[in-house]
PDB file of C-alpha atoms and ligand atoms in Angstrom:
ATOM      1  CA  MET A 830     -34.163  16.685 -12.995  1.00  0.00           C
ATOM      2  CA  ALA A 831     -30.931  15.900 -11.203  1.00  0.00           C
ATOM      3  CA  ILE A 832     -27.538  17.506 -11.796  1.00  0.00           C
ATOM      4  CA  LEU A 833     -25.483  15.088 -13.854  1.00  0.00           C
ATOM      5  CA  ILE A 834     -22.202  14.270 -12.098  1.00  0.00           C
ATOM      6  CA  ASP A 835     -19.936  14.008 -15.124  1.00  0.00           C
ATOM      7  CA  GLY A 836     -17.131  11.558 -14.397  1.00  0.00           C
ATOM      8  CA  LYS A 837     -15.815  11.675 -17.925  1.00  0.00           C
ATOM      9  CA  LYS A 838     -15.289  15.427 -17.849  1.00  0.00           C
ATOM     10  CA  THR A 839     -13.901  15.372 -14.297  1.00  0.00           C
ATOM     11  CA  SER A 840     -11.496  12.550 -15.110  1.00  0.00           C
ATOM     12  CA  GLU A 841     -10.218  14.501 -18.132  1.00  0.00           C
ATOM     13  CA  GLN A 842      -9.656  17.513 -15.852  1.00  0.00           C
ATOM     14  CA  ILE A 843      -7.702  15.390 -13.375  1.00  0.00           C
ATOM     15  CA  LYS A 844      -5.636  13.844 -16.165  1.00  0.00           C
ATOM     16  CA  SER A 845      -4.823  17.274 -17.495  1.00  0.00           C
ATOM     17  CA  GLU A 846      -3.761  18.429 -13.991  1.00  0.00           C
ATOM     18  CA  ILE A 847      -1.523  15.352 -13.736  1.00  0.00           C
ATOM     19  CA  ALA A 848      -0.081  15.968 -17.216  1.00  0.00           C
ATOM     20  CA  SER A 849       0.793  19.548 -16.187  1.00  0.00           C
ATOM     21  CA  ARG A 850       2.584  18.247 -13.108  1.00  0.00           C
ATOM     22  CA  VAL A 851       4.500  15.723 -15.225  1.00  0.00           C
ATOM     23  CA  ALA A 852       5.545  18.538 -17.561  1.00  0.00           C
ATOM     24  CA  GLU A 853       6.893  20.472 -14.548  1.00  0.00           C
ATOM     25  CA  ILE A 854       8.763  17.397 -13.318  1.00  0.00           C
ATOM     26  CA  LYS A 855      10.276  16.898 -16.775  1.00  0.00           C
ATOM     27  CA  ALA A 856      11.257  20.552 -17.039  1.00  0.00           C
ATOM     28  CA  SER A 857      13.053  20.404 -13.708  1.00  0.00           C
ATOM     29  CA  GLY A 858      14.835  17.150 -14.589  1.00  0.00           C
ATOM     30  CA  GLY A 859      12.904  15.109 -12.002  1.00  0.00           C
ATOM     31  CA  LYS A 860      11.911  11.477 -12.228  1.00  0.00           C
ATOM     32  CA  ILE A 861       9.052  10.595 -14.569  1.00  0.00           C
ATOM     33  CA  PRO A 862       6.384   8.544 -12.741  1.00  0.00           C
ATOM     34  CA  HIS A 863       6.493   4.889 -13.792  1.00  0.00           C
ATOM     35  CA  LEU A 864       3.626   2.421 -13.349  1.00  0.00           C
ATOM     36  CA  ALA A 865       4.010  -1.344 -13.784  1.00  0.00           C
ATOM     37  CA  ALA A 866       0.890  -3.413 -14.435  1.00  0.00           C
ATOM     38  CA  VAL A 867       0.936  -7.200 -14.120  1.00  0.00           C
ATOM     39  CA  LEU A 868      -1.658  -9.072 -16.156  1.00  0.00           C
ATOM     40  CA  VAL A 869      -2.018 -12.821 -15.655  1.00  0.00           C
ATOM     41  CA  GLY A 870      -3.883 -14.822 -18.310  1.00  0.00           C
ATOM     42  CA  GLU A 871      -6.205 -13.803 -21.111  1.00  0.00           C
ATOM     43  CA  ASP A 872      -9.356 -12.547 -19.344  1.00  0.00           C
ATOM     44  CA  GLY A 873     -11.008 -10.192 -21.837  1.00  0.00           C
ATOM     45  CA  ALA A 874     -12.232  -7.559 -19.383  1.00  0.00           C
ATOM     46  CA  SER A 875      -8.877  -7.483 -17.587  1.00  0.00           C
ATOM     47  CA  GLN A 876      -7.045  -7.016 -20.890  1.00  0.00           C
ATOM     48  CA  THR A 877      -9.330  -4.076 -21.700  1.00  0.00           C
ATOM     49  CA  TYR A 878      -8.852  -2.466 -18.279  1.00  0.00           C
ATOM     50  CA  VAL A 879      -5.091  -2.891 -18.259  1.00  0.00           C
ATOM     51  CA  GLY A 880      -4.887  -1.607 -21.838  1.00  0.00           C
ATOM     52  CA  ALA A 881      -6.827   1.503 -20.789  1.00  0.00           C
ATOM     53  CA  LYS A 882      -4.506   2.035 -17.797  1.00  0.00           C
ATOM     54  CA  VAL A 883      -1.379   1.813 -19.963  1.00  0.00           C
ATOM     55  CA  LYS A 884      -2.913   4.175 -22.527  1.00  0.00           C
ATOM     56  CA  ALA A 885      -3.812   6.673 -19.799  1.00  0.00           C
ATOM     57  CA  CYS A 886      -0.184   6.586 -18.595  1.00  0.00           C
ATOM     58  CA  GLU A 887       0.959   7.590 -22.074  1.00  0.00           C
ATOM     59  CA  GLN A 888      -1.680  10.327 -22.171  1.00  0.00           C
ATOM     60  CA  VAL A 889      -0.309  12.072 -19.076  1.00  0.00           C
ATOM     61  CA  GLY A 890       3.368  11.445 -19.863  1.00  0.00           C
ATOM     62  CA  PHE A 891       4.052   8.608 -17.406  1.00  0.00           C
ATOM     63  CA  GLN A 892       6.242   5.675 -18.197  1.00  0.00           C
ATOM     64  CA  SER A 893       4.517   2.313 -18.039  1.00  0.00           C
ATOM     65  CA  THR A 894       5.498  -1.329 -18.144  1.00  0.00           C
ATOM     66  CA  LEU A 895       3.016  -4.067 -18.892  1.00  0.00           C
ATOM     67  CA  VAL A 896       4.076  -7.486 -17.612  1.00  0.00           C
ATOM     68  CA  ARG A 897       2.011 -10.227 -19.262  1.00  0.00           C
ATOM     69  CA  LEU A 898       2.172 -13.661 -17.693  1.00  0.00           C
ATOM     70  CA  ASP A 899       0.621 -16.977 -18.705  1.00  0.00           C
ATOM     71  CA  ALA A 900      -2.551 -18.106 -16.928  1.00  0.00           C
ATOM     72  CA  ASP A 901      -0.735 -21.264 -15.777  1.00  0.00           C
ATOM     73  CA  ILE A 902       2.095 -19.395 -14.042  1.00  0.00           C
ATOM     74  CA  THR A 903       2.739 -20.820 -10.567  1.00  0.00           C
ATOM     75  CA  GLU A 904       1.956 -18.785  -7.495  1.00  0.00           C
ATOM     76  CA  ASP A 905       5.636 -18.833  -6.566  1.00  0.00           C
ATOM     77  CA  ALA A 906       6.687 -17.498  -9.949  1.00  0.00           C
ATOM     78  CA  LEU A 907       4.140 -14.672  -9.696  1.00  0.00           C
ATOM     79  CA  LEU A 908       5.330 -13.818  -6.177  1.00  0.00           C
ATOM     80  CA  HIS A 909       8.884 -13.657  -7.527  1.00  0.00           C
ATOM     81  CA  GLU A 910       7.754 -11.342 -10.305  1.00  0.00           C
ATOM     82  CA  VAL A 911       6.081  -9.030  -7.780  1.00  0.00           C
ATOM     83  CA  GLN A 912       9.274  -9.044  -5.698  1.00  0.00           C
ATOM     84  CA  ARG A 913      11.339  -8.220  -8.775  1.00  0.00           C
ATOM     85  CA  ILE A 914       9.160  -5.150  -9.416  1.00  0.00           C
ATOM     86  CA  ASN A 915       9.214  -4.224  -5.711  1.00  0.00           C
ATOM     87  CA  ASP A 916      13.014  -4.147  -5.995  1.00  0.00           C
ATOM     88  CA  ASP A 917      13.136  -2.190  -9.260  1.00  0.00           C
ATOM     89  CA  ALA A 918      14.029   1.334  -8.172  1.00  0.00           C
ATOM     90  CA  ASP A 919      12.773   2.840 -11.429  1.00  0.00           C
ATOM     91  CA  ILE A 920       9.189   1.643 -10.889  1.00  0.00           C
ATOM     92  CA  ASP A 921       7.076   3.823  -8.590  1.00  0.00           C
ATOM     93  CA  GLY A 922       3.711   2.061  -8.714  1.00  0.00           C
ATOM     94  CA  LEU A 923       2.756  -1.601  -9.108  1.00  0.00           C
ATOM     95  CA  ILE A 924      -0.639  -3.113  -9.750  1.00  0.00           C
ATOM     96  CA  VAL A 925      -1.578  -6.749 -10.242  1.00  0.00           C
ATOM     97  CA  GLN A 926      -4.815  -6.846 -12.207  1.00  0.00           C
ATOM     98  CA  LEU A 927      -7.585  -8.885 -10.559  1.00  0.00           C
ATOM     99  CA  PRO A 928      -9.121 -11.432 -10.806  1.00  0.00           C
ATOM    100  CA  LEU A 929      -6.234 -13.902 -10.724  1.00  0.00           C
ATOM    101  CA  PRO A 930      -6.493 -17.547 -11.857  1.00  0.00           C
ATOM    102  CA  LYS A 931      -8.049 -19.771  -9.195  1.00  0.00           C
ATOM    103  CA  HIS A 932      -4.838 -21.607  -8.278  1.00  0.00           C
ATOM    104  CA  ILE A 933      -3.233 -18.341  -7.099  1.00  0.00           C
ATOM    105  CA  SER A 934      -3.960 -16.773  -3.705  1.00  0.00           C
ATOM    106  CA  VAL A 935      -5.025 -13.129  -4.137  1.00  0.00           C
ATOM    107  CA  GLU A 936      -4.195 -12.548  -0.469  1.00  0.00           C
ATOM    108  CA  LYS A 937      -0.633 -13.816  -0.831  1.00  0.00           C
ATOM    109  CA  VAL A 938       0.012 -11.801  -3.976  1.00  0.00           C
ATOM    110  CA  THR A 939      -1.538  -8.619  -2.554  1.00  0.00           C
ATOM    111  CA  ALA A 940       0.437  -8.945   0.660  1.00  0.00           C
ATOM    112  CA  LYS A 941       3.631  -9.278  -1.392  1.00  0.00           C
ATOM    113  CA  ILE A 942       3.243  -5.826  -2.975  1.00  0.00           C
ATOM    114  CA  LYS A 943       5.434  -3.244  -1.283  1.00  0.00           C
ATOM    115  CA  PRO A 944       3.035  -0.773   0.399  1.00  0.00           C
ATOM    116  CA  GLU A 945       5.091   2.153  -0.947  1.00  0.00           C
ATOM    117  CA  LYS A 946       4.296   0.986  -4.519  1.00  0.00           C
ATOM    118  CA  ASP A 947       0.730  -0.220  -3.862  1.00  0.00           C
ATOM    119  CA  VAL A 948      -1.056   2.424  -5.933  1.00  0.00           C
ATOM    120  CA  ASP A 949      -4.228   0.283  -5.944  1.00  0.00           C
ATOM    121  CA  GLY A 950      -4.352   0.711  -2.149  1.00  0.00           C
ATOM    122  CA  PHE A 951      -5.146  -2.993  -1.733  1.00  0.00           C
ATOM    123  CA  THR A 952      -2.413  -4.096   0.717  1.00  0.00           C
ATOM    124  CA  PRO A 953      -3.305  -4.635   4.383  1.00  0.00           C
ATOM    125  CA  ALA A 954      -0.946  -1.792   5.319  1.00  0.00           C
ATOM    126  CA  ASN A 955      -2.687   0.722   3.080  1.00  0.00           C
ATOM    127  CA  VAL A 956      -6.224  -0.431   3.913  1.00  0.00           C
ATOM    128  CA  GLY A 957      -5.267  -0.034   7.582  1.00  0.00           C
ATOM    129  CA  ARG A 958      -3.902   3.454   6.968  1.00  0.00           C
ATOM    130  CA  MET A 959      -7.108   4.350   5.125  1.00  0.00           C
ATOM    131  CA  ALA A 960      -9.187   3.147   8.096  1.00  0.00           C
ATOM    132  CA  LEU A 961      -7.032   5.275  10.418  1.00  0.00           C
ATOM    133  CA  ASN A 962      -7.316   8.315   8.095  1.00  0.00           C
ATOM    134  CA  TRP A 963      -3.520   8.340   7.717  1.00  0.00           C
ATOM    135  CA  PRO A 964      -1.926   9.384   4.421  1.00  0.00           C
ATOM    136  CA  THR A 965      -2.357   6.458   2.017  1.00  0.00           C
ATOM    137  CA  TYR A 966      -3.250   5.371  -1.483  1.00  0.00           C
ATOM    138  CA  VAL A 967      -7.047   5.243  -1.447  1.00  0.00           C
ATOM    139  CA  SER A 968      -8.123   2.632  -3.979  1.00  0.00           C
ATOM    140  CA  ALA A 969      -9.323   3.779  -7.365  1.00  0.00           C
ATOM    141  CA  THR A 970     -13.111   3.582  -7.178  1.00  0.00           C
ATOM    142  CA  PRO A 971     -13.514   5.019  -3.651  1.00  0.00           C
ATOM    143  CA  TYR A 972     -11.025   7.771  -4.431  1.00  0.00           C
ATOM    144  CA  GLY A 973     -12.876   8.557  -7.666  1.00  0.00           C
ATOM    145  CA  ILE A 974     -16.171   8.858  -5.790  1.00  0.00           C
ATOM    146  CA  LEU A 975     -14.654  11.147  -3.125  1.00  0.00           C
ATOM    147  CA  GLU A 976     -13.197  13.337  -5.852  1.00  0.00           C
ATOM    148  CA  LEU A 977     -16.570  13.617  -7.620  1.00  0.00           C
ATOM    149  CA  LEU A 978     -18.291  14.594  -4.357  1.00  0.00           C
ATOM    150  CA  LYS A 979     -15.568  17.187  -3.729  1.00  0.00           C
ATOM    151  CA  ARG A 980     -15.497  18.686  -7.193  1.00  0.00           C
ATOM    152  CA  TYR A 981     -19.295  18.923  -7.317  1.00  0.00           C
ATOM    153  CA  GLU A 982     -19.173  20.522  -3.836  1.00  0.00           C
ATOM    154  CA  ILE A 983     -21.662  18.056  -2.410  1.00  0.00           C
ATOM    155  CA  GLU A 984     -22.287  18.642   1.306  1.00  0.00           C
ATOM    156  CA  THR A 985     -21.631  15.467   3.272  1.00  0.00           C
ATOM    157  CA  SER A 986     -21.331  16.540   6.925  1.00  0.00           C
ATOM    158  CA  GLY A 987     -24.184  15.208   9.055  1.00  0.00           C
ATOM    159  CA  LYS A 988     -25.827  13.488   6.084  1.00  0.00           C
ATOM    160  CA  HIS A 989     -27.052   9.924   6.088  1.00  0.00           C
ATOM    161  CA  CYS A 990     -24.969   7.934   3.609  1.00  0.00           C
ATOM    162  CA  VAL A 991     -26.238   4.491   2.687  1.00  0.00           C
ATOM    163  CA  VAL A 992     -23.785   2.162   0.937  1.00  0.00           C
ATOM    164  CA  ILE A 993     -25.235  -0.843  -0.863  1.00  0.00           C
ATOM    165  CA  GLY A 994     -22.587  -3.574  -1.179  1.00  0.00           C
ATOM    166  CA  ARG A 995     -19.700  -4.590   1.094  1.00  0.00           C
ATOM    167  CA  SER A 996     -16.942  -5.574  -1.344  1.00  0.00           C
ATOM    168  CA  HIS A 997     -13.341  -5.017  -0.297  1.00  0.00           C
ATOM    169  CA  ILE A 998     -12.808  -2.866  -3.385  1.00  0.00           C
ATOM    170  CA  VAL A 999     -15.771  -0.467  -3.040  1.00  0.00           C
ATOM    171  CA  GLY A1000     -18.515  -0.894  -0.424  1.00  0.00           C
ATOM    172  CA  SER A1001     -16.385  -1.546   2.628  1.00  0.00           C
ATOM    173  CA  PRO A1002     -13.796   1.245   2.081  1.00  0.00           C
ATOM    174  CA  MET A1003     -16.540   3.661   1.008  1.00  0.00           C
ATOM    175  CA  SER A1004     -18.394   3.133   4.273  1.00  0.00           C
ATOM    176  CA  ILE A1005     -15.204   3.916   6.248  1.00  0.00           C
ATOM    177  CA  LEU A1006     -14.310   6.957   4.161  1.00  0.00           C
ATOM    178  CA  MET A1007     -17.762   8.531   4.346  1.00  0.00           C
ATOM    179  CA  ALA A1008     -17.780   8.236   8.152  1.00  0.00           C
ATOM    180  CA  ARG A1009     -14.302   9.689   8.806  1.00  0.00           C
ATOM    181  CA  ASN A1010     -13.783  13.126  10.238  1.00  0.00           C
ATOM    182  CA  ASP A1011     -12.914  14.832   6.967  1.00  0.00           C
ATOM    183  CA  TYR A1012     -14.451  16.216   3.794  1.00  0.00           C
ATOM    184  CA  PRO A1013     -15.963  14.333   2.060  1.00  0.00           C
ATOM    185  CA  GLY A1014     -17.033  12.449   5.164  1.00  0.00           C
ATOM    186  CA  ASN A1015     -18.629  13.132   8.536  1.00  0.00           C
ATOM    187  CA  CYS A1016     -21.667  11.188   7.375  1.00  0.00           C
ATOM    188  CA  THR A1017     -23.772   8.855   9.447  1.00  0.00           C
ATOM    189  CA  VAL A1018     -23.171   5.688   7.453  1.00  0.00           C
ATOM    190  CA  THR A1019     -25.271   2.580   6.993  1.00  0.00           C
ATOM    191  CA  ILE A1020     -23.670  -0.275   5.052  1.00  0.00           C
ATOM    192  CA  THR A1021     -26.096  -2.760   3.542  1.00  0.00           C
ATOM    193  CA  HIS A1022     -25.673  -6.060   1.682  1.00  0.00           C
ATOM    194  CA  SER A1023     -27.442  -9.179   0.467  1.00  0.00           C
ATOM    195  CA  ARG A1024     -28.563 -10.181   3.992  1.00  0.00           C
ATOM    196  CA  THR A1025     -29.915  -6.746   4.939  1.00  0.00           C
ATOM    197  CA  LYS A1026     -33.579  -6.657   5.910  1.00  0.00           C
ATOM    198  CA  ASP A1027     -35.725  -3.764   4.666  1.00  0.00           C
ATOM    199  CA  LEU A1028     -33.025  -2.633   2.257  1.00  0.00           C
ATOM    200  CA  ALA A1029     -35.474  -0.554   0.225  1.00  0.00           C
ATOM    201  CA  GLU A1030     -36.599   1.345   3.311  1.00  0.00           C
ATOM    202  CA  ILE A1031     -33.022   1.997   4.448  1.00  0.00           C
ATOM    203  CA  ALA A1032     -32.017   3.140   0.954  1.00  0.00           C
ATOM    204  CA  LYS A1033     -34.947   5.528   0.980  1.00  0.00           C
ATOM    205  CA  SER A1034     -33.642   7.214   4.116  1.00  0.00           C
ATOM    206  CA  ALA A1035     -30.316   8.069   2.407  1.00  0.00           C
ATOM    207  CA  ASP A1036     -29.241  11.621   1.654  1.00  0.00           C
ATOM    208  CA  ILE A1037     -26.314  10.088  -0.238  1.00  0.00           C
ATOM    209  CA  LEU A1038     -26.819   6.657  -1.772  1.00  0.00           C
ATOM    210  CA  ILE A1039     -23.771   4.764  -3.036  1.00  0.00           C
ATOM    211  CA  VAL A1040     -24.705   1.656  -4.987  1.00  0.00           C
ATOM    212  CA  ALA A1041     -22.041  -1.004  -5.568  1.00  0.00           C
ATOM    213  CA  LEU A1042     -23.994  -4.225  -5.540  1.00  0.00           C
ATOM    214  CA  GLY A1043     -23.400  -5.555  -9.034  1.00  0.00           C
ATOM    215  CA  ARG A1044     -27.100  -6.082  -9.909  1.00  0.00           C
ATOM    216  CA  PRO A1045     -28.384  -4.354 -13.047  1.00  0.00           C
ATOM    217  CA  GLU A1046     -30.923  -1.578 -12.336  1.00  0.00           C
ATOM    218  CA  PHE A1047     -31.447  -2.822  -8.778  1.00  0.00           C
ATOM    219  CA  VAL A1048     -32.243   0.617  -7.354  1.00  0.00           C
ATOM    220  CA  THR A1049     -35.595   1.974  -8.483  1.00  0.00           C
ATOM    221  CA  ALA A1050     -37.271   5.341  -7.841  1.00  0.00           C
ATOM    222  CA  GLU A1051     -39.298   3.963  -4.913  1.00  0.00           C
ATOM    223  CA  MET A1052     -36.029   3.236  -3.088  1.00  0.00           C
ATOM    224  CA  VAL A1053     -34.733   6.814  -3.356  1.00  0.00           C
ATOM    225  CA  LYS A1054     -35.580   9.893  -1.302  1.00  0.00           C
ATOM    226  CA  GLU A1055     -36.544  13.073  -3.143  1.00  0.00           C
ATOM    227  CA  GLY A1056     -33.363  15.190  -3.486  1.00  0.00           C
ATOM    228  CA  ALA A1057     -30.877  12.392  -2.687  1.00  0.00           C
ATOM    229  CA  VAL A1058     -27.404  12.253  -4.248  1.00  0.00           C
ATOM    230  CA  VAL A1059     -27.021   8.929  -6.066  1.00  0.00           C
ATOM    231  CA  ILE A1060     -23.651   7.386  -6.971  1.00  0.00           C
ATOM    232  CA  ASP A1061     -23.888   4.341  -9.243  1.00  0.00           C
ATOM    233  CA  VAL A1062     -20.822   2.099  -9.267  1.00  0.00           C
ATOM    234  CA  GLY A1063     -22.384  -0.760 -11.270  1.00  0.00           C
ATOM    235  CA  ILE A1064     -21.622  -1.466 -14.903  1.00  0.00           C
ATOM    236  CA  HIS A1065     -23.343  -4.153 -16.952  1.00  0.00           C
ATOM    237  CA  ARG A1066     -23.629  -4.984 -20.632  1.00  0.00           C
ATOM    238  CA  VAL A1067     -27.119  -5.632 -21.973  1.00  0.00           C
ATOM    239  CA  ALA A1068     -27.951  -6.699 -25.502  1.00  0.00           C
ATOM    240  CA  ASP A1069     -29.182  -3.814 -27.672  1.00  0.00           C
ATOM    241  CA  GLU A1070     -29.623  -4.366 -31.386  1.00  0.00           C
ATOM    242  CA  SER A1071     -29.991  -0.657 -32.042  1.00  0.00           C
ATOM    243  CA  LYS A1072     -26.280  -0.216 -31.152  1.00  0.00           C
ATOM    244  CA  LYS A1073     -23.463  -0.969 -33.549  1.00  0.00           C
ATOM    245  CA  SER A1074     -21.674  -2.902 -30.797  1.00  0.00           C
ATOM    246  CA  GLY A1075     -24.830  -4.958 -30.139  1.00  0.00           C
ATOM    247  CA  PHE A1076     -24.918  -3.902 -26.474  1.00  0.00           C
ATOM    248  CA  ARG A1077     -25.321  -0.923 -24.174  1.00  0.00           C
ATOM    249  CA  LEU A1078     -24.091  -0.265 -20.673  1.00  0.00           C
ATOM    250  CA  ILE A1079     -26.334   0.119 -17.650  1.00  0.00           C
ATOM    251  CA  GLY A1080     -25.645   0.554 -13.941  1.00  0.00           C
ATOM    252  CA  ASP A1081     -27.009  -0.739 -10.643  1.00  0.00           C
ATOM    253  CA  VAL A1082     -29.514   2.141 -10.710  1.00  0.00           C
ATOM    254  CA  LYS A1083     -32.567   2.544 -12.945  1.00  0.00           C
ATOM    255  CA  PHE A1084     -31.226   5.804 -14.267  1.00  0.00           C
ATOM    256  CA  ASP A1085     -34.185   7.606 -15.856  1.00  0.00           C
ATOM    257  CA  GLU A1086     -36.674   7.178 -13.043  1.00  0.00           C
ATOM    258  CA  VAL A1087     -34.116   7.766 -10.275  1.00  0.00           C
ATOM    259  CA  ALA A1088     -32.717  10.867 -12.038  1.00  0.00           C
ATOM    260  CA  SER A1089     -36.140  12.481 -11.900  1.00  0.00           C
ATOM    261  CA  LYS A1090     -36.084  12.231  -8.074  1.00  0.00           C
ATOM    262  CA  ALA A1091     -32.409  12.730  -7.203  1.00  0.00           C
ATOM    263  CA  SER A1092     -30.703  16.114  -6.782  1.00  0.00           C
ATOM    264  CA  ALA A1093     -27.503  14.768  -8.389  1.00  0.00           C
ATOM    265  CA  ILE A1094     -26.629  11.446 -10.018  1.00  0.00           C
ATOM    266  CA  THR A1095     -23.749   9.722 -11.801  1.00  0.00           C
ATOM    267  CA  PRO A1096     -24.621   8.252 -15.208  1.00  0.00           C
ATOM    268  CA  VAL A1097     -23.458   4.880 -16.558  1.00  0.00           C
ATOM    269  CA  PRO A1098     -21.362   5.046 -18.638  1.00  0.00           C
ATOM    270  CA  GLY A1099     -19.513   8.304 -17.932  1.00  0.00           C
ATOM    271  CA  GLY A1100     -19.866   8.476 -14.147  1.00  0.00           C
ATOM    272  CA  VAL A1101     -17.690   6.600 -11.679  1.00  0.00           C
ATOM    273  CA  GLY A1102     -16.004   4.385 -14.317  1.00  0.00           C
ATOM    274  CA  PRO A1103     -13.730   6.966 -15.968  1.00  0.00           C
ATOM    275  CA  MET A1104     -12.702   8.289 -12.543  1.00  0.00           C
ATOM    276  CA  THR A1105     -11.001   5.043 -11.554  1.00  0.00           C
ATOM    277  CA  ILE A1106      -8.181   5.402 -14.044  1.00  0.00           C
ATOM    278  CA  ALA A1107      -7.652   9.056 -13.102  1.00  0.00           C
ATOM    279  CA  SER A1108      -7.386   7.905  -9.459  1.00  0.00           C
ATOM    280  CA  LEU A1109      -4.771   5.304 -10.325  1.00  0.00           C
ATOM    281  CA  LEU A1110      -2.715   7.922 -12.168  1.00  0.00           C
ATOM    282  CA  TYR A1111      -3.035  10.280  -9.207  1.00  0.00           C
ATOM    283  CA  ASN A1112      -1.805   7.593  -6.811  1.00  0.00           C
ATOM    284  CA  THR A1113       1.110   6.831  -9.133  1.00  0.00           C
ATOM    285  CA  LEU A1114       2.050  10.520  -9.090  1.00  0.00           C
ATOM    286  CA  LEU A1115       1.886  10.474  -5.268  1.00  0.00           C
ATOM    287  CA  ALA A1116       4.147   7.406  -5.304  1.00  0.00           C
ATOM    288  CA  ALA A1117       6.705   8.985  -7.649  1.00  0.00           C
ATOM    289  CA  GLU A1118       6.776  12.135  -5.548  1.00  0.00           C
ATOM    290  CA  ARG A1119       7.065  10.092  -2.313  1.00  0.00           C
ATOM    291  CA  LYS A1120       4.060  11.907  -0.867  1.00  0.00           C
ATOM    292  CA  ILE A1121       2.600   9.026   1.147  1.00  0.00           C
ATOM    293  CA  TYR A1122       5.803   7.320   2.310  1.00  0.00           C
ATOM    294  CA  PRO A1123       8.399  10.137   2.353  1.00  0.00           C
TER     295      PRO A1123
HETATM  296  N1  LIG B 841      -9.939  -5.519 -11.083  1.00  0.00           N
HETATM  297  C1  LIG B 841     -11.067  -4.765 -11.046  1.00  0.00           C
HETATM  298  N2  LIG B 841     -10.798  -3.543 -10.528  1.00  0.00           N
HETATM  299  C2  LIG B 841      -9.483  -3.532 -10.250  1.00  0.00           C
HETATM  300  C3  LIG B 841      -8.611  -2.543  -9.711  1.00  0.00           C
HETATM  301  O1  LIG B 841      -8.994  -1.422  -9.364  1.00  0.00           O
HETATM  302  N3  LIG B 841      -7.306  -2.916  -9.580  1.00  0.00           N
HETATM  303  C4  LIG B 841      -6.850  -4.138  -9.925  1.00  0.00           C
HETATM  304  N4  LIG B 841      -5.564  -4.404  -9.745  1.00  0.00           N
HETATM  305  N5  LIG B 841      -7.635  -5.078 -10.430  1.00  0.00           N
HETATM  306  C5  LIG B 841      -8.942  -4.773 -10.588  1.00  0.00           C
END
């Protein structure tokens, strides 16, 4: 049976480290980190995520500002709002929750965020810095995965890392980060996607398998090498009448059968998910302390 990589516990540890740092800052009369989150429209999942981010800010002693805007806001008005926050000296970190309504260009809005405040690490400047292995805000999910690998002391050098999925938010940055000359990193990386031939065979050659495809229980035991480390980024609701909520959460990996083959695995829920908010808080602390852009 695999070691369970506990993202819930690790994220609580990180939050408590951040809270201690905030207490030190307060005691020395320094500036309290301040995160602004922009939420456009009424998307249920986005409301939940942003609510959790604001709550986590309170938990560690950060200041937070939630800017709620109507779904029919014009692109220009949203760009002005982003500029207003860019110019607000009290705000250290700024995130615009995605997805945005269809009439608004994600590229334009992302590019408008001041790189110094881009604690999501989504701007071209910060993605470029990440690719160059310069100091930057690594976006939440990739940073959370790196931190799990580090804190569970998983050897990565010389390993074959297979990434399933090429999204801008997870698969693509993960493939770059795992190949860089650093720890975690120094892997031989294969990035795979919907057009990949022989995906099962490639997955089976992975020492470290990172699955961010967005297909429920896509990875089965036959696709995993004995002793592999498996990181499951997927999260899906499936109906389950035995639960009070009427649903349960599953990942992109068929957990039970893969866990019996892997040497370490992240569960869903309680794996990568909780780490993302801890990562965002960490980046906001870096922003407040001017660690990336001195
Ligand atoms: N939507 C889904 N994940 C994210 C994230 O990490 N940041 C933002 N801003 N929006 C998201």
